[in-house]
């Protein structure tokens, strides 16, 4: 009897244990989130649109403005971007990862759109892909394109080969053509309210797509073998097939509602964190926007300056209430002197919860055409260049005038103000001696607060001529020509990265020029 | 089957505990003398106790005793250290003389091994180190794991200096896994695994300049345990020792046995009170000569933006301030417009003497106080039924104002026979911890240490205090538009904040309840056959809040987070054991078969407000319009089923062999991989028996040679097989995961060998234990970094091999042992070499594997492991040096090699920093480490000391970097005004092979600011801020006086009483620049070695302890 009891206990124990592995798969199913592939493509759209716009705003403020001498973080002691202290993990990896992370999500949206037969998002994915990849290659040079993002797919690779910048551009042209063809079929954007840029208007997306086409054609226009002029001509001669931005209303601008989570990047930043304690306007910016007479009096100011900037309001340090810029790249000893009374970014304009983020605007299109005409890539010559230029300035003025409403006091830029500007030594085409430089300077101003464009364009044209301060010792007083491949790329994809560097002709530093740059072209590379 | 514990007895015990009344009975006197084995020499200090009672006495100098006995059949227990305890029935005798027998060689020591089995230590084929309660409770530590440091060879407990309960990472014999977080030892309490890890408030790194979220150290799971309730701790180091625990104990196990009720009949009450004062120390080496500024004193320091209406004069300087200390030389005679010079009522500002303020950094710290009181009641009916109940209350006020915690621990143990065949036992522990504020640690704008590092050395701490308590820290004063940089003590936007505001308003609260315990039956089925059934739970529920008012760095509009966490684990197991001796007892054998079912549930619910509506109000409905609270919930579920068995054989009490096997089925792996088996074999031989040392070599009292081999598997975390989207803050929005899983991931595998020799000499007065081991981990489940361009930034793979090879030595000696005086010494020493043998296929061996520290100090410092080399080495920036083969010609025309010397510019005398952070700076892991403890007992007085030491490790100090490059330490004093001629060479020309022709530098470096701030002491120049972590620490000292037994007896009530004074962290001899040379940084759920970032100061404690037992 007792032995039976014992046996029973043992059997019970064994039995209860060895119902065993039958629920394992169920137990190991993640209850917190969704399996990849189980969503609609629209699930990917909003995070890409809004989050990348915000990240981009941050990078513009943090890097583009500092490298391009719109601002200089002279106020603190730890931010040294304006001294070219840029290195692997925060900066190189930061950019690389930014482009790659959005790139992979865009790539996935494209796949989902194809699987779910959603042509509108398929085309949008392609447009976005070009936006990110062109920036990535412009930042780093050769990058993986054909074999990118395949690591998470069956049969993919973890060591993608790099495509040269030329190859990448050729692929991007194909992507844009493909997207343009899809837009041409007027696909339906299923949930227009989701589209914080164009409200689901496919024709507007198409204009963005083709304006982007123009941007990247312009970027490589120094490379004669690419025949950028011919394609530009084809585009502007065929507005039905290649509609472009025709006004600021077409601008690729992400509009934040200001309600959580649709809050603009600097919506909760204080003035101190944003500018007054660190990032001040520079002499470079003041020099191109303020006209000074021979006595040093500030006699005329670019109407956009009071929108994007603000004079230092503290009487003790700015008794004459003038625009003062700091010196980008200054040394520590110079700092307390050059930093005194310097102007700030206009906090009220940029640090709004609903402050917009611009991927690309109409003014840029006009500046691209002005340069193309001036260089005879398209027809029209100098006369056309002037009219494109003036249209570009007007567009830029109108764009900033809208933002000026949020300034304190409000700034409005009237048509008369623009006329005055276009006749002034600051803005007059006719008074400019070196038209290329003048256009470069003006485009630099117009590209303020638009991604990394000013940095790309500076490397392409060499304009504006920037002063490299003595404090920029961290890259041997050389303005970075590119960003280096991050350590993880070198470690895990060494052979391909090394081959890419060899092809570009330099070590993995910030001194090797990229393919379309002025330095590469004039250096015969 | 019903359990029938005798409730009457339990009740009686509890009642007795309240009312202690003397048992009235017939009394009579017994006297006698106690002699040594020679039968002549009297023994002084032997205790004579009436068995089963608390009545006792001790012998005097003539060996005589006298005791009153009561009861029917009294039995005397006579006891003296080193001699066999004797029991003598009194009978009718009134004089009883006793001759003691020298204790046989102590070979029957019993240790707790895997599955809670008690085994004779001599029969084990692997290393087990035992730590007694006494060692843990000698000195009150914030985390009892601290008390383990230096006491166990091969055990490394690393904290991060993160607050009142500093979490500790406990590893045994080095890191086995590339997955840094998967290297901690498993904690087992009373046979049931308990959760020991930390649960992060967020995954952020403790070194950052952006992002406003930061880890708060609320203590790790193991730190919850109450050392007062711990009976013993067995440290099972190698996989052979833990093979039966399965995958979770692949890194070794810390097996804790909590106290049970007393075995002998009666009731005992123990009261223990301690009072500990804690004081911060080990400060950085501050310079006191130069004040705030960044221009080498070229301009006058001036805190304010002035105008004549504020100063009453037109002769005032312009604002010139810096948190750096590269300013003017201090002098009583220099009057400067400082923060303290402002009259906040009139607004007028007057100059005050510009002098060094001694308390600028240290002034915020106060004396921390910990009060610890515990009462334990223990009783037994003498027939196998016993009970113990204890309550411990701990109140901590920490070294920073408004921080600390309270903790209560309740522990209950009950054992009873149910009937002749069945025993029942249960242990239940309930712990609650609550804190109104645990400080944030690390280097970040929202931590106190950051605020201090960036304070002005010309500004007294009282200014900070006044600014906060007088309400001057407000939006208006912080607004830079009011004055160039605002009117607050730290200029607006620079990120650092008023430390008092951080402590009084940025609160991190916790409320933690935890119950763990188990109950089990033992069935004595047949002669030698027993069945154990046991079920244990560990349930932890924690509620945390984190508050930040408006105007906090990053959270300009305030922040509030609520977090609830539930950890729930149930282990149910059975073990069928059969024990039988054969061949007249020459062959002993035990065979067992068992199984375990483990279920683990984790739930975390977080609600976060990124903005507050009304400032200072913290609940989840205080949200402004347009803001939606972000919920983030996570739950996971995992189960492991196991079957295991073992056979233990012994021959002649001389040869032993253990064989174990275990199969685990883990839900975290795929169908093809979820079942995995692993065996272990351990053998030992008692050389003293085998070769009859007793006769042949009597100095050897005991010698055991042991050898073991084991293979242990390890699973992974739940949901690691498939790709899941990560959620976005946008509703309905998704993003791809950042990690690519491997659905076919295989279990990890650890294979290990251990060879040991344990020997004792001179009747156990001297002994050593030597262990040699080697282990290799393959098929590591690790998330490796991959290039994000492939579609993810990490990938889970099976890859790589890590080996650990090491030696452990423990020595113990009792140089003096007499009835009055005993001197004990123990020493341990351990060396471990942790090598990365291989990584995933295709990995370029020239490329390092970077330990994902959660931080790399902004890319300026890395902890790398290279294939074929020791793991965890620090790389960073360094000064440029003359390449190999460089030389200069000295005055005698001789060519002198100068490769490796610092290159200085011939014109400026300035060195340059290398452009890439790839200079080797030192290895993280020490060459060897260990501890030393000694105790001297003279009569009732015991003096003991514990030391710990380490040799050869390195660590980078963010604190030193930040303070140095700001010119706040003495390392930047040389040449401040007159310049220096730095040691190094100038390059004259470069040869084709890359070497250089140099000259000895004679240039005077005048740019002192650039020289130090941007070059030599640059915060990112890792070379200057990486230090050796070799140390010798005097960790504990304790002087204890136990009331003599005779005196105790006179009280009639007391059974024992002792009072002790103790101190911890008394001194540390090291080259580390400040605070604690040990430790790491806390990131998410891990404590990483190799970097210190904004750690809190190391503290010295002084305490008093009173222990009474009734």
PDB file of C-alpha atoms in Angstrom, chain A residues 113-264:
ATOM      1  CA  UNK A 113       3.857  48.909 -50.353  1.00  0.00           C
ATOM      2  CA  UNK A 114       4.703  46.481 -53.124  1.00  0.00           C
ATOM      3  CA  UNK A 115       3.321  43.509 -51.230  1.00  0.00           C
ATOM      4  CA  UNK A 116       0.137  45.338 -50.291  1.00  0.00           C
ATOM      5  CA  UNK A 117      -0.241  46.998 -53.660  1.00  0.00           C
ATOM      6  CA  UNK A 118      -0.055  50.561 -52.401  1.00  0.00           C
ATOM      7  CA  UNK A 119       1.577  52.530 -55.250  1.00  0.00           C
ATOM      8  CA  UNK A 120       1.356  55.901 -53.500  1.00  0.00           C
ATOM      9  CA  UNK A 121       3.603  54.748 -50.679  1.00  0.00           C
ATOM     10  CA  UNK A 122       5.760  52.860 -53.129  1.00  0.00           C
ATOM     11  CA  UNK A 123       6.531  56.098 -54.939  1.00  0.00           C
ATOM     12  CA  UNK A 124       6.925  58.081 -51.735  1.00  0.00           C
ATOM     13  CA  UNK A 125       9.350  55.447 -50.453  1.00  0.00           C
ATOM     14  CA  UNK A 126      11.451  55.907 -53.573  1.00  0.00           C
ATOM     15  CA  UNK A 127      11.490  59.692 -53.207  1.00  0.00           C
ATOM     16  CA  UNK A 128      12.523  59.388 -49.575  1.00  0.00           C
ATOM     17  CA  UNK A 129      15.122  56.829 -50.472  1.00  0.00           C
ATOM     18  CA  UNK A 130      16.747  59.290 -52.841  1.00  0.00           C
ATOM     19  CA  UNK A 131      16.628  62.028 -50.215  1.00  0.00           C
ATOM     20  CA  UNK A 132      18.450  59.857 -47.675  1.00  0.00           C
ATOM     21  CA  UNK A 133      20.868  58.128 -49.991  1.00  0.00           C
ATOM     22  CA  UNK A 134      21.934  61.303 -51.734  1.00  0.00           C
ATOM     23  CA  UNK A 135      22.675  62.854 -48.369  1.00  0.00           C
ATOM     24  CA  UNK A 136      24.510  59.788 -47.235  1.00  0.00           C
ATOM     25  CA  UNK A 137      26.757  59.607 -50.249  1.00  0.00           C
ATOM     26  CA  UNK A 138      27.316  63.362 -50.139  1.00  0.00           C
ATOM     27  CA  UNK A 139      28.412  63.040 -46.546  1.00  0.00           C
ATOM     28  CA  UNK A 140      30.644  59.996 -46.866  1.00  0.00           C
ATOM     29  CA  UNK A 141      31.490  59.394 -50.526  1.00  0.00           C
ATOM     30  CA  UNK A 142      31.096  55.795 -51.653  1.00  0.00           C
ATOM     31  CA  UNK A 143      28.394  53.917 -49.754  1.00  0.00           C
ATOM     32  CA  UNK A 144      26.630  50.575 -50.167  1.00  0.00           C
ATOM     33  CA  UNK A 145      23.529  51.074 -52.279  1.00  0.00           C
ATOM     34  CA  UNK A 146      22.754  47.920 -54.234  1.00  0.00           C
ATOM     35  CA  UNK A 147      23.423  45.608 -51.333  1.00  0.00           C
ATOM     36  CA  UNK A 148      22.277  47.874 -48.537  1.00  0.00           C
ATOM     37  CA  UNK A 149      19.622  46.696 -46.038  1.00  0.00           C
ATOM     38  CA  UNK A 150      19.717  43.090 -47.198  1.00  0.00           C
ATOM     39  CA  UNK A 151      21.205  41.764 -43.966  1.00  0.00           C
ATOM     40  CA  UNK A 152      17.825  41.241 -42.391  1.00  0.00           C
ATOM     41  CA  UNK A 153      16.445  39.443 -45.405  1.00  0.00           C
ATOM     42  CA  UNK A 154      16.937  35.896 -46.557  1.00  0.00           C
ATOM     43  CA  UNK A 155      19.989  35.509 -48.717  1.00  0.00           C
ATOM     44  CA  UNK A 156      21.182  38.996 -47.868  1.00  0.00           C
ATOM     45  CA  UNK A 157      24.645  40.089 -47.011  1.00  0.00           C
ATOM     46  CA  UNK A 158      26.279  41.526 -43.921  1.00  0.00           C
ATOM     47  CA  UNK A 159      29.198  42.759 -45.949  1.00  0.00           C
ATOM     48  CA  UNK A 160      27.619  44.832 -48.684  1.00  0.00           C
ATOM     49  CA  UNK A 161      29.901  46.094 -51.369  1.00  0.00           C
ATOM     50  CA  UNK A 162      30.192  49.826 -51.735  1.00  0.00           C
ATOM     51  CA  UNK A 163      29.022  51.673 -54.790  1.00  0.00           C
ATOM     52  CA  UNK A 164      30.988  54.633 -55.964  1.00  0.00           C
ATOM     53  CA  UNK A 165      29.311  57.970 -55.680  1.00  0.00           C
ATOM     54  CA  UNK A 166      28.839  58.008 -59.417  1.00  0.00           C
ATOM     55  CA  UNK A 167      27.082  54.660 -59.334  1.00  0.00           C
ATOM     56  CA  UNK A 168      24.913  55.733 -56.428  1.00  0.00           C
ATOM     57  CA  UNK A 169      23.820  58.809 -58.338  1.00  0.00           C
ATOM     58  CA  UNK A 170      22.950  56.728 -61.372  1.00  0.00           C
ATOM     59  CA  UNK A 171      20.798  54.476 -59.209  1.00  0.00           C
ATOM     60  CA  UNK A 172      19.149  57.492 -57.642  1.00  0.00           C
ATOM     61  CA  UNK A 173      18.230  58.840 -61.074  1.00  0.00           C
ATOM     62  CA  UNK A 174      16.560  55.518 -61.855  1.00  0.00           C
ATOM     63  CA  UNK A 175      14.672  55.621 -58.561  1.00  0.00           C
ATOM     64  CA  UNK A 176      13.429  59.120 -59.289  1.00  0.00           C
ATOM     65  CA  UNK A 177      12.311  58.184 -62.776  1.00  0.00           C
ATOM     66  CA  UNK A 178      10.515  55.167 -61.402  1.00  0.00           C
ATOM     67  CA  UNK A 179       8.804  57.212 -58.703  1.00  0.00           C
ATOM     68  CA  UNK A 180       7.856  59.896 -61.219  1.00  0.00           C
ATOM     69  CA  UNK A 181       6.202  57.267 -63.391  1.00  0.00           C
ATOM     70  CA  UNK A 182       4.186  55.971 -60.451  1.00  0.00           C
ATOM     71  CA  UNK A 183       3.107  59.461 -59.405  1.00  0.00           C
ATOM     72  CA  UNK A 184       1.995  59.995 -62.990  1.00  0.00           C
ATOM     73  CA  UNK A 185      -0.655  57.315 -62.512  1.00  0.00           C
ATOM     74  CA  UNK A 186      -2.190  59.462 -59.721  1.00  0.00           C
ATOM     75  CA  UNK A 187      -2.299  56.736 -57.105  1.00  0.00           C
ATOM     76  CA  UNK A 188      -4.553  57.239 -54.110  1.00  0.00           C
ATOM     77  CA  UNK A 189      -2.972  58.044 -50.764  1.00  0.00           C
ATOM     78  CA  UNK A 190      -5.250  56.044 -48.510  1.00  0.00           C
ATOM     79  CA  UNK A 191      -5.256  58.234 -45.415  1.00  0.00           C
ATOM     80  CA  UNK A 192      -4.529  61.834 -46.438  1.00  0.00           C
ATOM     81  CA  UNK A 193      -4.703  63.122 -42.844  1.00  0.00           C
ATOM     82  CA  UNK A 194      -1.593  61.113 -42.150  1.00  0.00           C
ATOM     83  CA  UNK A 195       0.477  63.092 -44.617  1.00  0.00           C
ATOM     84  CA  UNK A 196       1.805  66.065 -42.650  1.00  0.00           C
ATOM     85  CA  UNK A 197       3.548  67.390 -45.726  1.00  0.00           C
ATOM     86  CA  UNK A 198       1.187  67.300 -48.677  1.00  0.00           C
ATOM     87  CA  UNK A 199      -2.054  65.948 -47.260  1.00  0.00           C
ATOM     88  CA  UNK A 200      -1.819  62.978 -49.607  1.00  0.00           C
ATOM     89  CA  UNK A 201      -1.565  65.123 -52.761  1.00  0.00           C
ATOM     90  CA  UNK A 202       0.363  62.935 -55.174  1.00  0.00           C
ATOM     91  CA  UNK A 203       1.009  65.740 -57.611  1.00  0.00           C
ATOM     92  CA  UNK A 204       2.709  67.706 -54.862  1.00  0.00           C
ATOM     93  CA  UNK A 205       4.853  64.671 -54.036  1.00  0.00           C
ATOM     94  CA  UNK A 206       5.671  64.409 -57.712  1.00  0.00           C
ATOM     95  CA  UNK A 207       6.899  68.005 -57.746  1.00  0.00           C
ATOM     96  CA  UNK A 208       9.084  67.264 -54.746  1.00  0.00           C
ATOM     97  CA  UNK A 209      10.409  64.154 -56.458  1.00  0.00           C
ATOM     98  CA  UNK A 210      11.457  66.089 -59.533  1.00  0.00           C
ATOM     99  CA  UNK A 211      12.786  69.088 -57.652  1.00  0.00           C
ATOM    100  CA  UNK A 212      14.929  66.627 -55.771  1.00  0.00           C
ATOM    101  CA  UNK A 213      16.003  65.321 -59.166  1.00  0.00           C
ATOM    102  CA  UNK A 214      17.116  68.820 -60.037  1.00  0.00           C
ATOM    103  CA  UNK A 215      18.970  69.157 -56.736  1.00  0.00           C
ATOM    104  CA  UNK A 216      21.033  66.054 -57.233  1.00  0.00           C
ATOM    105  CA  UNK A 217      21.675  66.875 -60.879  1.00  0.00           C
ATOM    106  CA  UNK A 218      23.019  70.204 -59.716  1.00  0.00           C
ATOM    107  CA  UNK A 219      25.179  68.456 -57.142  1.00  0.00           C
ATOM    108  CA  UNK A 220      26.990  66.462 -59.839  1.00  0.00           C
ATOM    109  CA  UNK A 221      26.907  69.152 -62.525  1.00  0.00           C
ATOM    110  CA  UNK A 222      30.636  69.716 -62.150  1.00  0.00           C
ATOM    111  CA  UNK A 223      31.180  66.213 -63.463  1.00  0.00           C
ATOM    112  CA  UNK A 224      30.875  66.788 -67.207  1.00  0.00           C
ATOM    113  CA  UNK A 225      30.643  63.063 -67.952  1.00  0.00           C
ATOM    114  CA  UNK A 226      27.300  62.977 -66.197  1.00  0.00           C
ATOM    115  CA  UNK A 227      25.656  65.378 -68.658  1.00  0.00           C
ATOM    116  CA  UNK A 228      23.609  66.962 -65.946  1.00  0.00           C
ATOM    117  CA  UNK A 229      22.773  69.934 -68.143  1.00  0.00           C
ATOM    118  CA  UNK A 230      21.051  67.774 -70.732  1.00  0.00           C
ATOM    119  CA  UNK A 231      18.830  66.147 -68.132  1.00  0.00           C
ATOM    120  CA  UNK A 232      18.086  69.507 -66.499  1.00  0.00           C
ATOM    121  CA  UNK A 233      17.098  70.866 -69.865  1.00  0.00           C
ATOM    122  CA  UNK A 234      14.850  67.883 -70.468  1.00  0.00           C
ATOM    123  CA  UNK A 235      13.201  68.427 -67.111  1.00  0.00           C
ATOM    124  CA  UNK A 236      12.527  72.139 -67.442  1.00  0.00           C
ATOM    125  CA  UNK A 237      11.375  71.752 -71.019  1.00  0.00           C
ATOM    126  CA  UNK A 238       8.870  69.121 -70.089  1.00  0.00           C
ATOM    127  CA  UNK A 239       6.898  70.403 -67.100  1.00  0.00           C
ATOM    128  CA  UNK A 240       4.046  68.016 -67.827  1.00  0.00           C
ATOM    129  CA  UNK A 241       6.296  65.021 -67.353  1.00  0.00           C
ATOM    130  CA  UNK A 242       8.580  66.591 -64.783  1.00  0.00           C
ATOM    131  CA  UNK A 243       6.546  69.087 -62.780  1.00  0.00           C
ATOM    132  CA  UNK A 244       8.698  71.112 -60.393  1.00  0.00           C
ATOM    133  CA  UNK A 245       7.980  73.369 -57.456  1.00  0.00           C
ATOM    134  CA  UNK A 246       6.300  76.449 -58.814  1.00  0.00           C
ATOM    135  CA  UNK A 247       5.865  78.392 -55.604  1.00  0.00           C
ATOM    136  CA  UNK A 248       6.477  78.193 -51.891  1.00  0.00           C
ATOM    137  CA  UNK A 249       3.139  76.403 -51.634  1.00  0.00           C
ATOM    138  CA  UNK A 250       4.872  73.365 -53.130  1.00  0.00           C
ATOM    139  CA  UNK A 251       7.709  73.345 -50.615  1.00  0.00           C
ATOM    140  CA  UNK A 252       8.591  70.008 -49.032  1.00  0.00           C
ATOM    141  CA  UNK A 253       7.832  71.187 -45.538  1.00  0.00           C
ATOM    142  CA  UNK A 254       6.734  69.018 -42.666  1.00  0.00           C
ATOM    143  CA  UNK A 255       4.058  70.800 -40.706  1.00  0.00           C
ATOM    144  CA  UNK A 256       3.927  69.909 -37.053  1.00  0.00           C
ATOM    145  CA  UNK A 257       0.576  70.390 -35.389  1.00  0.00           C
ATOM    146  CA  UNK A 258       2.283  71.153 -32.090  1.00  0.00           C
ATOM    147  CA  UNK A 259       0.242  68.510 -30.349  1.00  0.00           C
ATOM    148  CA  UNK A 260       2.002  65.526 -28.895  1.00  0.00           C
ATOM    149  CA  UNK A 261       3.666  63.650 -30.524  1.00  0.00           C
ATOM    150  CA  UNK A 262       3.678  66.019 -33.495  1.00  0.00           C
ATOM    151  CA  UNK A 263       6.001  68.515 -31.845  1.00  0.00           C
ATOM    152  CA  UNK A 264       8.766  70.269 -33.692  1.00  0.00           C
TER     153      UNK A 264
END
